[in-house]
Amino acid sequence: MAMEMEVRDVSQKKETTQFLTIVQAVNDGMKTLLETDDSVMILGEDIGKNGGVFRATEGLQEKFGADRVVDTPLAEAGIIGTSIGLAVNGFKPIAEIQFLGFIYPAYEQIMTHVSRIRMRTMGHFTVPMVIRAPYGAGIRSPEIHSDSTETLFTHMPGIKVVCPSTPYDAKGLLIAAMEDPDPVIMLEPMKSYRAKREEVPTGKYTVEIGKGKKVKEGTDVTLIAWGAMMTVVEKAAEQAEKKGISCEIIDLRTLYPIDRDIIAESVQKTGRAVIVHEAQLTGGLGNDIVSIINDTSFLHLRAPIERVTGFDVPVPFFALEEDFLPTPARVLEGIEKVVHF
Amino acid sequence: MKTQYPIKRIIDDEGNLVDASYEEQLDEELVKTLYYHMHRIRTFDRKAISLQRQGRLGTYAPFEGQEAAQVGSALALGADDWMFPTYRDHGAKLTFGADMTKTYLYWNGRVEGCVPPEGKKIFPPAVPIATQLPHAAGAAWAERRKGTKNAAIAYFGDGATSEGDFHEGLNFASVFKVPAVFFNQNNRYAISVPIEKQMNSETIAQKAVAYGIPGVRIDGNDCFSVYFEVKKALDYARSGNGPTLIEAVTWRTGAHTTADDPTKYRPEDQGKDIVEPLLRMERFMKNHGYWDETWMAGIDEKIKAEVESAVEAMESYPKANVEDLFDHVYAEMPAQLADQKESYLAHLRRG
C-alpha cells in the first residue's frame, strides 16, 4: 500500500513539471494567467497569429481568442496608453514591447501615467499591469534591438522592475508581477531565452518580487548580477575557483525594489563585491548597489567595490557587441582586482 | 474641406433658431439647465482667477469662452460614462459631478483635487498633451469587452492633434471599434501658436477620414449644438459603431494660464466679433420667452453661495499631510522608501 502511494506521488510529480526554456516558461506563465483569470489580456505587436517574434505568445491567441490575445497596431505608446485605460477599468493587461529598444515612444505613458496614477489619485485609480520586454545584446540583432536600459525604469517611482535569469524565475516572477497591485516591468534576457532548460512547475506559483537569490555560496568575494549576465558571472566564478578564489553569487532578480538584505548579508561576509551589468556604467544600477553596500556594509569592506559593465557608449552594431558586453575574462579581472587589493 | 465639414449650429449669434428640427427638443427645462451650468462654471472660473491674483490659488488655466463646449458635452454623458479631461476642462468635470472644493484644491497644488467622488469615473486632468486619448480608447475598449452600454469621452485641444498620442488614440479606438467620443475644443490657439501654424489641414474634423470614423464640425459656442452632437456620437458609440471625432470651434477669451499674457501673441481685435456662449443663449432665451430676471437672480445667488462655500472649504481644508508624500506611490511601500519616509519624519520631529 505504502509502495503504491509512493509510486503515485512520483508519477504525479512528473506530471506537474515541464522541462522548459525561459521563453517557454514565459509562455507557460501567460497561459496560466489567461486560464486562471478572465480579466487578463495580452497586447502587443505580432503576438497573436504569429505568436510573437520570439514565440513567447505562441498558441495563446488560438487557445484564448483574439479578444484576449490582441494583435495591436504598431504603436508602443498606444499599447501602453490603452493598457492604462483597460487596467483602470477592470482588465489586467500584459503588454509586450517587442524589444526594450523600442519602448521609448511609450516612455511618456509609463513615466507620466503608469507610474503615477496611484499617487495622483491617492489610490482611487490604479493600473495593475505587466509590461514585458526582451532586452540585451549578444544575439547579433540589428542595431537598436539590444538595449539594456533598466535604470530608466528603476529611476521611476511607482513601478517595479524584475529581470529573471532562469525558466523557473521567469514564470514565477511573471505571475507575481500580474498579481502585484502595482505595475511591473519584466525585462527578459533574450540571449538566455533558449540557452538552458529546467523543470518548471505546471500551474500557478510565484517568485516573490523584491527578493534576490543566492545562486552559489562562497567566502572571498560577492558577485552581483541579473538576467543574461548570470551566465557570464558563473563562468568567471568557475575560473576564479580554479585560482583558489571562492565566489558567492547573487542573482538580484528584482531591480526595484532591490533586495538590500541579501546584498548586505553577503558582502558583510565576504568583504568584497563585484557588480556586473551590461548596461552603461554611468547611471547604471551598479551605482545604486554600491550605495547600498556603502549604507549597510561600509566597515566590512576589504577592497573598493568593482563594477564590470558596458561602456558609456550606445550599444554598438553587433560586430562589436562582444566588446561592449562584460565577458567572463573581464569579470575575472574584476574579481582578482578586489581580492588582491 | 471647410465646405465638406461646415460648422453645424442650432442657434446663431443673435440667438435665433437656425435648425428648426430641434425646436421641440429645446424645452425650457433643458435650456435652463444648460444655462445654469454655464453660469455656474463661469462663476467658478472668474473666482479662480481672482483668487490667483490675490495669491490664494496657484497658477490657474481659465476656460472662459468655452463654457458651451464643456457644459454641453458633459451634460450629454450618462452617469456611468468615463471622462478623460485636460487641465482646462474643470468646467466639464464640475458639470459631470466633480467636487468644487476639490477642484479648487487641485489648483492649489493639492493631490486631493484628482480624486473623483465615489462612483464618478473622472480621470485626473491630463497635463502632458494628448496622452489621455489612448486612455479613453482603453477604458472604452474595456466597456465593450464587458458588454456594457457605457462610453468614454476624451477632451483635448487643437494643439493636441499634432501629438502622436492623438493618432494612436484614434487609431486604436477605430481599429477596435470602441465606444469613445473624441471631443476637440478648437479654441484656435495652443498657448501662443495659432491653428494655421499648428496644422496644414483646414479643419480638425476632416482628420476623422483617416480613421474611417465620423467627423463632425460644430459651433462650440452653441451649447445646443454641442449637447445634441455629443449625444448623437454617444448613441452611435453605445450601439457598437465605434468612435466619433467632434471638433467644437470655440474661443478662449482669456489667457492660457494666469501666468500667460495673450496680448503678446494675439492681435488685439481678434475674437472681438465672437459672441460668447452665455450671451448667445441669453438672446435665445429672450427670443423664446424663457428669460426670467427673477430666475436669473435666484441662480446667480445660489451659485455665488456655492462658490463662496467651496472657496471657504478649500481654504480651511486640513493642511497637506507630509505622509501623503510617501504613502500613495505603491500599494505596499518598499523598504527603501519606508526608510526614506522614517528618516524624513525623524528629521521633522527634531525640528
PDB file of C-alpha atoms in Angstrom, chain A residues 55-288:
ATOM      1  CA  ARG A  55       7.370  32.919 -29.994  1.00  0.00           C
ATOM      2  CA  ALA A  56       6.711  33.971 -26.398  1.00  0.00           C
ATOM      3  CA  THR A  57       2.956  34.045 -27.076  1.00  0.00           C
ATOM      4  CA  GLU A  58       2.852  31.060 -29.410  1.00  0.00           C
ATOM      5  CA  GLY A  59      -0.517  29.287 -29.424  1.00  0.00           C
ATOM      6  CA  LEU A  60      -2.133  31.699 -26.971  1.00  0.00           C
ATOM      7  CA  GLN A  61      -4.401  33.519 -29.405  1.00  0.00           C
ATOM      8  CA  GLU A  62      -5.545  30.220 -30.844  1.00  0.00           C
ATOM      9  CA  LYS A  63      -6.399  28.971 -27.369  1.00  0.00           C
ATOM     10  CA  PHE A  64      -7.835  32.118 -25.790  1.00  0.00           C
ATOM     11  CA  GLY A  65      -9.174  34.109 -28.744  1.00  0.00           C
ATOM     12  CA  ALA A  66      -8.325  37.367 -30.464  1.00  0.00           C
ATOM     13  CA  ASP A  67     -10.291  39.393 -27.900  1.00  0.00           C
ATOM     14  CA  ARG A  68      -7.872  38.397 -25.147  1.00  0.00           C
ATOM     15  CA  VAL A  69      -4.637  37.940 -27.065  1.00  0.00           C
ATOM     16  CA  VAL A  70      -4.634  41.014 -29.227  1.00  0.00           C
ATOM     17  CA  ASP A  71      -2.525  41.925 -32.229  1.00  0.00           C
ATOM     18  CA  THR A  72      -2.362  45.680 -31.784  1.00  0.00           C
ATOM     19  CA  PRO A  73      -1.435  48.381 -34.259  1.00  0.00           C
ATOM     20  CA  LEU A  74       2.292  49.084 -34.391  1.00  0.00           C
ATOM     21  CA  ALA A  75       2.381  51.773 -31.729  1.00  0.00           C
ATOM     22  CA  GLU A  76       4.104  51.400 -28.376  1.00  0.00           C
ATOM     23  CA  ALA A  77       2.528  54.475 -26.775  1.00  0.00           C
ATOM     24  CA  GLY A  78      -0.852  53.215 -27.983  1.00  0.00           C
ATOM     25  CA  ILE A  79      -0.235  49.783 -26.468  1.00  0.00           C
ATOM     26  CA  ILE A  80       0.696  51.209 -23.073  1.00  0.00           C
ATOM     27  CA  GLY A  81      -1.852  54.043 -23.254  1.00  0.00           C
ATOM     28  CA  THR A  82      -4.772  51.746 -23.998  1.00  0.00           C
ATOM     29  CA  SER A  83      -3.489  49.267 -21.404  1.00  0.00           C
ATOM     30  CA  ILE A  84      -3.850  52.074 -18.860  1.00  0.00           C
ATOM     31  CA  GLY A  85      -7.497  52.547 -19.838  1.00  0.00           C
ATOM     32  CA  LEU A  86      -8.108  48.802 -19.721  1.00  0.00           C
ATOM     33  CA  ALA A  87      -6.369  48.489 -16.354  1.00  0.00           C
ATOM     34  CA  VAL A  88      -8.308  51.297 -14.646  1.00  0.00           C
ATOM     35  CA  ASN A  89     -11.448  49.704 -15.970  1.00  0.00           C
ATOM     36  CA  GLY A  90     -11.007  46.210 -14.581  1.00  0.00           C
ATOM     37  CA  PHE A  91      -8.761  44.350 -17.006  1.00  0.00           C
ATOM     38  CA  LYS A  92      -5.237  43.094 -16.369  1.00  0.00           C
ATOM     39  CA  PRO A  93      -3.122  43.763 -19.429  1.00  0.00           C
ATOM     40  CA  ILE A  94       0.186  42.111 -20.177  1.00  0.00           C
ATOM     41  CA  ALA A  95       1.714  44.435 -22.757  1.00  0.00           C
ATOM     42  CA  GLU A  96       4.555  43.096 -24.856  1.00  0.00           C
ATOM     43  CA  ILE A  97       7.048  45.606 -26.192  1.00  0.00           C
ATOM     44  CA  GLN A  98       8.793  43.721 -28.964  1.00  0.00           C
ATOM     45  CA  PHE A  99      12.288  44.838 -27.912  1.00  0.00           C
ATOM     46  CA  LEU A 100      13.235  47.081 -24.994  1.00  0.00           C
ATOM     47  CA  GLY A 101      14.983  49.324 -27.524  1.00  0.00           C
ATOM     48  CA  PHE A 102      11.549  50.158 -28.965  1.00  0.00           C
ATOM     49  CA  ILE A 103       9.908  51.151 -25.707  1.00  0.00           C
ATOM     50  CA  TYR A 104      10.876  54.813 -25.942  1.00  0.00           C
ATOM     51  CA  PRO A 105       7.674  56.046 -27.671  1.00  0.00           C
ATOM     52  CA  ALA A 106       5.810  54.596 -24.672  1.00  0.00           C
ATOM     53  CA  TYR A 107       8.164  56.171 -22.167  1.00  0.00           C
ATOM     54  CA  GLU A 108       5.913  59.190 -21.681  1.00  0.00           C
ATOM     55  CA  GLN A 109       2.892  56.988 -20.970  1.00  0.00           C
ATOM     56  CA  ILE A 110       4.895  54.933 -18.476  1.00  0.00           C
ATOM     57  CA  MET A 111       6.573  57.902 -16.804  1.00  0.00           C
ATOM     58  CA  THR A 112       3.629  60.279 -16.600  1.00  0.00           C
ATOM     59  CA  HIS A 113       0.732  57.846 -16.189  1.00  0.00           C
ATOM     60  CA  VAL A 114       1.548  54.188 -15.462  1.00  0.00           C
ATOM     61  CA  SER A 115       3.900  55.072 -12.632  1.00  0.00           C
ATOM     62  CA  ARG A 116       1.864  57.985 -11.252  1.00  0.00           C
ATOM     63  CA  ILE A 117      -1.820  57.236 -11.444  1.00  0.00           C
ATOM     64  CA  ARG A 118      -1.961  55.653  -7.978  1.00  0.00           C
ATOM     65  CA  MET A 119      -0.169  58.622  -6.446  1.00  0.00           C
ATOM     66  CA  ARG A 120      -2.169  61.217  -8.418  1.00  0.00           C
ATOM     67  CA  THR A 121      -5.463  59.790  -7.192  1.00  0.00           C
ATOM     68  CA  MET A 122      -4.320  58.668  -3.729  1.00  0.00           C
ATOM     69  CA  GLY A 123      -5.089  55.107  -4.718  1.00  0.00           C
ATOM     70  CA  HIS A 124      -8.509  55.769  -6.274  1.00  0.00           C
ATOM     71  CA  PHE A 125      -7.308  54.635  -9.708  1.00  0.00           C
ATOM     72  CA  THR A 126      -4.601  52.009 -10.112  1.00  0.00           C
ATOM     73  CA  VAL A 127      -3.128  50.280 -13.148  1.00  0.00           C
ATOM     74  CA  PRO A 128      -2.024  46.781 -12.245  1.00  0.00           C
ATOM     75  CA  MET A 129      -0.344  45.672 -15.454  1.00  0.00           C
ATOM     76  CA  VAL A 130       2.752  43.921 -16.686  1.00  0.00           C
ATOM     77  CA  ILE A 131       4.990  45.312 -19.381  1.00  0.00           C
ATOM     78  CA  ARG A 132       7.221  42.603 -20.854  1.00  0.00           C
ATOM     79  CA  ALA A 133      10.232  43.440 -22.957  1.00  0.00           C
ATOM     80  CA  PRO A 134      13.126  41.324 -24.247  1.00  0.00           C
ATOM     81  CA  TYR A 135      16.362  43.198 -23.580  1.00  0.00           C
ATOM     82  CA  GLY A 136      20.102  42.955 -24.037  1.00  0.00           C
ATOM     83  CA  ALA A 137      22.835  42.286 -26.520  1.00  0.00           C
ATOM     84  CA  GLY A 138      24.697  39.216 -27.692  1.00  0.00           C
ATOM     85  CA  ILE A 139      22.469  37.618 -30.292  1.00  0.00           C
ATOM     86  CA  ARG A 140      23.663  39.548 -33.346  1.00  0.00           C
ATOM     87  CA  SER A 141      20.442  41.537 -33.593  1.00  0.00           C
ATOM     88  CA  PRO A 142      20.140  44.529 -35.893  1.00  0.00           C
ATOM     89  CA  GLU A 143      21.005  47.845 -34.226  1.00  0.00           C
ATOM     90  CA  ILE A 144      18.709  49.338 -31.524  1.00  0.00           C
ATOM     91  CA  HIS A 145      17.386  45.849 -30.685  1.00  0.00           C
ATOM     92  CA  SER A 146      19.940  45.239 -27.926  1.00  0.00           C
ATOM     93  CA  ASP A 147      19.439  47.969 -25.331  1.00  0.00           C
ATOM     94  CA  SER A 148      19.595  47.379 -21.607  1.00  0.00           C
ATOM     95  CA  THR A 149      18.017  50.496 -20.150  1.00  0.00           C
ATOM     96  CA  GLU A 150      16.693  49.107 -16.868  1.00  0.00           C
ATOM     97  CA  THR A 151      17.653  52.194 -14.912  1.00  0.00           C
ATOM     98  CA  LEU A 152      15.240  54.317 -16.965  1.00  0.00           C
ATOM     99  CA  PHE A 153      12.614  52.349 -15.072  1.00  0.00           C
ATOM    100  CA  THR A 154      14.248  51.735 -11.692  1.00  0.00           C
ATOM    101  CA  HIS A 155      14.566  55.520 -11.518  1.00  0.00           C
ATOM    102  CA  MET A 156      10.809  55.837 -11.934  1.00  0.00           C
ATOM    103  CA  PRO A 157       8.848  55.716  -8.657  1.00  0.00           C
ATOM    104  CA  GLY A 158       5.580  53.801  -8.821  1.00  0.00           C
ATOM    105  CA  ILE A 159       6.614  50.781 -10.841  1.00  0.00           C
ATOM    106  CA  LYS A 160       8.628  47.671 -10.085  1.00  0.00           C
ATOM    107  CA  VAL A 161      11.256  46.101 -12.321  1.00  0.00           C
ATOM    108  CA  VAL A 162      12.070  42.395 -12.448  1.00  0.00           C
ATOM    109  CA  CYS A 163      14.593  40.520 -14.564  1.00  0.00           C
ATOM    110  CA  PRO A 164      14.652  36.720 -14.384  1.00  0.00           C
ATOM    111  CA  SER A 165      17.622  34.627 -15.457  1.00  0.00           C
ATOM    112  CA  THR A 166      16.069  31.154 -15.223  1.00  0.00           C
ATOM    113  CA  PRO A 167      12.934  29.485 -16.578  1.00  0.00           C
ATOM    114  CA  TYR A 168      11.593  28.886 -13.052  1.00  0.00           C
ATOM    115  CA  ASP A 169      12.014  32.525 -12.063  1.00  0.00           C
ATOM    116  CA  ALA A 170      10.658  33.757 -15.406  1.00  0.00           C
ATOM    117  CA  LYS A 171       7.306  32.076 -14.889  1.00  0.00           C
ATOM    118  CA  GLY A 172       7.144  32.743 -11.158  1.00  0.00           C
ATOM    119  CA  LEU A 173       8.053  36.406 -11.490  1.00  0.00           C
ATOM    120  CA  LEU A 174       5.616  36.909 -14.363  1.00  0.00           C
ATOM    121  CA  ILE A 175       2.731  35.541 -12.315  1.00  0.00           C
ATOM    122  CA  ALA A 176       3.830  37.545  -9.269  1.00  0.00           C
ATOM    123  CA  ALA A 177       4.031  40.639 -11.475  1.00  0.00           C
ATOM    124  CA  MET A 178       0.479  40.174 -12.728  1.00  0.00           C
ATOM    125  CA  GLU A 179      -0.806  39.569  -9.204  1.00  0.00           C
ATOM    126  CA  ASP A 180       1.003  42.639  -7.896  1.00  0.00           C
ATOM    127  CA  PRO A 181      -1.335  45.584  -7.281  1.00  0.00           C
ATOM    128  CA  ASP A 182       1.220  47.859  -8.955  1.00  0.00           C
ATOM    129  CA  PRO A 183       2.594  47.936 -12.488  1.00  0.00           C
ATOM    130  CA  VAL A 184       5.649  45.788 -13.107  1.00  0.00           C
ATOM    131  CA  ILE A 185       8.128  45.815 -15.980  1.00  0.00           C
ATOM    132  CA  MET A 186       9.642  42.421 -16.694  1.00  0.00           C
ATOM    133  CA  LEU A 187      12.872  42.518 -18.662  1.00  0.00           C
ATOM    134  CA  GLU A 188      13.545  39.219 -20.361  1.00  0.00           C
ATOM    135  CA  PRO A 189      17.132  38.346 -21.293  1.00  0.00           C
ATOM    136  CA  MET A 190      16.758  37.460 -24.952  1.00  0.00           C
ATOM    137  CA  LYS A 191      20.262  35.981 -25.068  1.00  0.00           C
ATOM    138  CA  SER A 192      19.176  33.460 -22.435  1.00  0.00           C
ATOM    139  CA  TYR A 193      15.704  32.840 -23.905  1.00  0.00           C
ATOM    140  CA  ARG A 194      16.664  29.379 -25.178  1.00  0.00           C
ATOM    141  CA  ALA A 195      20.063  28.944 -23.538  1.00  0.00           C
ATOM    142  CA  LYS A 196      19.004  26.481 -20.859  1.00  0.00           C
ATOM    143  CA  ARG A 197      16.109  24.358 -19.750  1.00  0.00           C
ATOM    144  CA  GLU A 198      14.943  23.395 -16.305  1.00  0.00           C
ATOM    145  CA  GLU A 199      11.994  21.832 -14.523  1.00  0.00           C
ATOM    146  CA  VAL A 200       9.181  24.343 -14.233  1.00  0.00           C
ATOM    147  CA  PRO A 201       6.016  23.518 -12.294  1.00  0.00           C
ATOM    148  CA  THR A 202       2.832  23.422 -14.325  1.00  0.00           C
ATOM    149  CA  GLY A 203       0.096  25.622 -12.927  1.00  0.00           C
ATOM    150  CA  LYS A 204       0.354  28.642 -10.749  1.00  0.00           C
ATOM    151  CA  TYR A 205       3.231  29.611  -8.457  1.00  0.00           C
ATOM    152  CA  THR A 206       5.006  32.856  -7.742  1.00  0.00           C
ATOM    153  CA  VAL A 207       8.519  34.069  -7.089  1.00  0.00           C
ATOM    154  CA  GLU A 208       8.431  36.931  -4.626  1.00  0.00           C
ATOM    155  CA  ILE A 209       9.166  40.348  -6.124  1.00  0.00           C
ATOM    156  CA  GLY A 210      11.885  42.168  -4.191  1.00  0.00           C
ATOM    157  CA  LYS A 211      13.868  39.067  -3.298  1.00  0.00           C
ATOM    158  CA  GLY A 212      17.250  38.138  -4.751  1.00  0.00           C
ATOM    159  CA  LYS A 213      18.585  34.622  -4.793  1.00  0.00           C
ATOM    160  CA  LYS A 214      21.916  33.265  -3.640  1.00  0.00           C
ATOM    161  CA  VAL A 215      22.993  31.070  -6.541  1.00  0.00           C
ATOM    162  CA  LYS A 216      26.282  29.930  -5.048  1.00  0.00           C
ATOM    163  CA  GLU A 217      27.862  30.069  -1.612  1.00  0.00           C
ATOM    164  CA  GLY A 218      31.368  31.476  -1.342  1.00  0.00           C
ATOM    165  CA  THR A 219      33.665  33.264   1.075  1.00  0.00           C
ATOM    166  CA  ASP A 220      36.083  35.613  -0.728  1.00  0.00           C
ATOM    167  CA  VAL A 221      34.007  37.852  -2.939  1.00  0.00           C
ATOM    168  CA  THR A 222      30.337  38.544  -3.717  1.00  0.00           C
ATOM    169  CA  LEU A 223      29.351  38.681  -7.379  1.00  0.00           C
ATOM    170  CA  ILE A 224      26.092  40.509  -8.051  1.00  0.00           C
ATOM    171  CA  ALA A 225      24.324  40.310 -11.404  1.00  0.00           C
ATOM    172  CA  TRP A 226      20.986  39.567 -13.084  1.00  0.00           C
ATOM    173  CA  GLY A 227      19.469  38.459 -16.362  1.00  0.00           C
ATOM    174  CA  ALA A 228      21.840  37.429 -19.134  1.00  0.00           C
ATOM    175  CA  MET A 229      24.892  38.408 -17.077  1.00  0.00           C
ATOM    176  CA  MET A 230      24.309  35.490 -14.713  1.00  0.00           C
ATOM    177  CA  THR A 231      25.911  33.089 -17.191  1.00  0.00           C
ATOM    178  CA  VAL A 232      28.940  35.371 -17.571  1.00  0.00           C
ATOM    179  CA  VAL A 233      29.328  35.675 -13.821  1.00  0.00           C
ATOM    180  CA  GLU A 234      29.008  31.934 -13.277  1.00  0.00           C
ATOM    181  CA  LYS A 235      31.725  31.236 -15.848  1.00  0.00           C
ATOM    182  CA  ALA A 236      34.006  33.823 -14.252  1.00  0.00           C
ATOM    183  CA  ALA A 237      33.398  32.261 -10.834  1.00  0.00           C
ATOM    184  CA  GLU A 238      34.405  28.821 -12.145  1.00  0.00           C
ATOM    185  CA  GLN A 239      37.668  30.244 -13.434  1.00  0.00           C
ATOM    186  CA  ALA A 240      38.243  32.088 -10.152  1.00  0.00           C
ATOM    187  CA  GLU A 241      37.678  28.897  -8.164  1.00  0.00           C
ATOM    188  CA  LYS A 242      40.492  27.321 -10.182  1.00  0.00           C
ATOM    189  CA  LYS A 243      42.711  30.118  -8.894  1.00  0.00           C
ATOM    190  CA  GLY A 244      41.577  29.415  -5.355  1.00  0.00           C
ATOM    191  CA  ILE A 245      39.120  32.292  -5.060  1.00  0.00           C
ATOM    192  CA  SER A 246      35.767  31.362  -3.545  1.00  0.00           C
ATOM    193  CA  CYS A 247      32.921  33.370  -5.091  1.00  0.00           C
ATOM    194  CA  GLU A 248      29.452  33.901  -3.710  1.00  0.00           C
ATOM    195  CA  ILE A 249      26.940  34.690  -6.450  1.00  0.00           C
ATOM    196  CA  ILE A 250      23.730  36.663  -6.096  1.00  0.00           C
ATOM    197  CA  ASP A 251      21.076  36.823  -8.783  1.00  0.00           C
ATOM    198  CA  LEU A 252      19.266  40.056  -7.976  1.00  0.00           C
ATOM    199  CA  ARG A 253      16.091  39.042  -9.918  1.00  0.00           C
ATOM    200  CA  THR A 254      14.254  42.233  -8.888  1.00  0.00           C
ATOM    201  CA  LEU A 255      15.887  45.523  -9.875  1.00  0.00           C
ATOM    202  CA  TYR A 256      13.361  47.645  -7.989  1.00  0.00           C
ATOM    203  CA  PRO A 257      12.803  47.326  -5.105  1.00  0.00           C
ATOM    204  CA  ILE A 258      16.284  45.835  -4.685  1.00  0.00           C
ATOM    205  CA  ASP A 259      16.797  43.165  -2.025  1.00  0.00           C
ATOM    206  CA  ARG A 260      19.187  45.103   0.177  1.00  0.00           C
ATOM    207  CA  ASP A 261      19.366  42.400   2.807  1.00  0.00           C
ATOM    208  CA  ILE A 262      20.769  39.707   0.568  1.00  0.00           C
ATOM    209  CA  ILE A 263      23.472  42.096  -0.677  1.00  0.00           C
ATOM    210  CA  ALA A 264      24.387  43.314   2.793  1.00  0.00           C
ATOM    211  CA  GLU A 265      24.462  39.862   4.316  1.00  0.00           C
ATOM    212  CA  SER A 266      26.774  38.518   1.626  1.00  0.00           C
ATOM    213  CA  VAL A 267      29.140  41.486   1.434  1.00  0.00           C
ATOM    214  CA  GLN A 268      29.429  41.594   5.213  1.00  0.00           C
ATOM    215  CA  LYS A 269      30.633  38.006   4.987  1.00  0.00           C
ATOM    216  CA  THR A 270      32.995  38.301   2.028  1.00  0.00           C
ATOM    217  CA  GLY A 271      34.108  41.918   2.430  1.00  0.00           C
ATOM    218  CA  ARG A 272      34.368  42.296  -1.328  1.00  0.00           C
ATOM    219  CA  ALA A 273      31.957  42.843  -4.192  1.00  0.00           C
ATOM    220  CA  VAL A 274      31.971  42.820  -7.976  1.00  0.00           C
ATOM    221  CA  ILE A 275      28.821  44.090  -9.683  1.00  0.00           C
ATOM    222  CA  VAL A 276      28.226  43.068 -13.276  1.00  0.00           C
ATOM    223  CA  HIS A 277      25.714  44.566 -15.698  1.00  0.00           C
ATOM    224  CA  GLU A 278      25.609  45.015 -19.411  1.00  0.00           C
ATOM    225  CA  ALA A 279      24.088  48.478 -19.229  1.00  0.00           C
ATOM    226  CA  GLN A 280      26.365  51.508 -19.443  1.00  0.00           C
ATOM    227  CA  LEU A 281      28.436  52.348 -16.362  1.00  0.00           C
ATOM    228  CA  THR A 282      27.261  55.912 -15.755  1.00  0.00           C
ATOM    229  CA  GLY A 283      23.816  55.941 -14.216  1.00  0.00           C
ATOM    230  CA  GLY A 284      23.853  52.153 -14.177  1.00  0.00           C
ATOM    231  CA  LEU A 285      22.194  50.124 -11.440  1.00  0.00           C
ATOM    232  CA  GLY A 286      25.660  49.167 -10.176  1.00  0.00           C
ATOM    233  CA  ASN A 287      25.881  52.616  -8.648  1.00  0.00           C
ATOM    234  CA  ASP A 288      22.765  52.021  -6.582  1.00  0.00           C
TER     235      ASP A 288
END
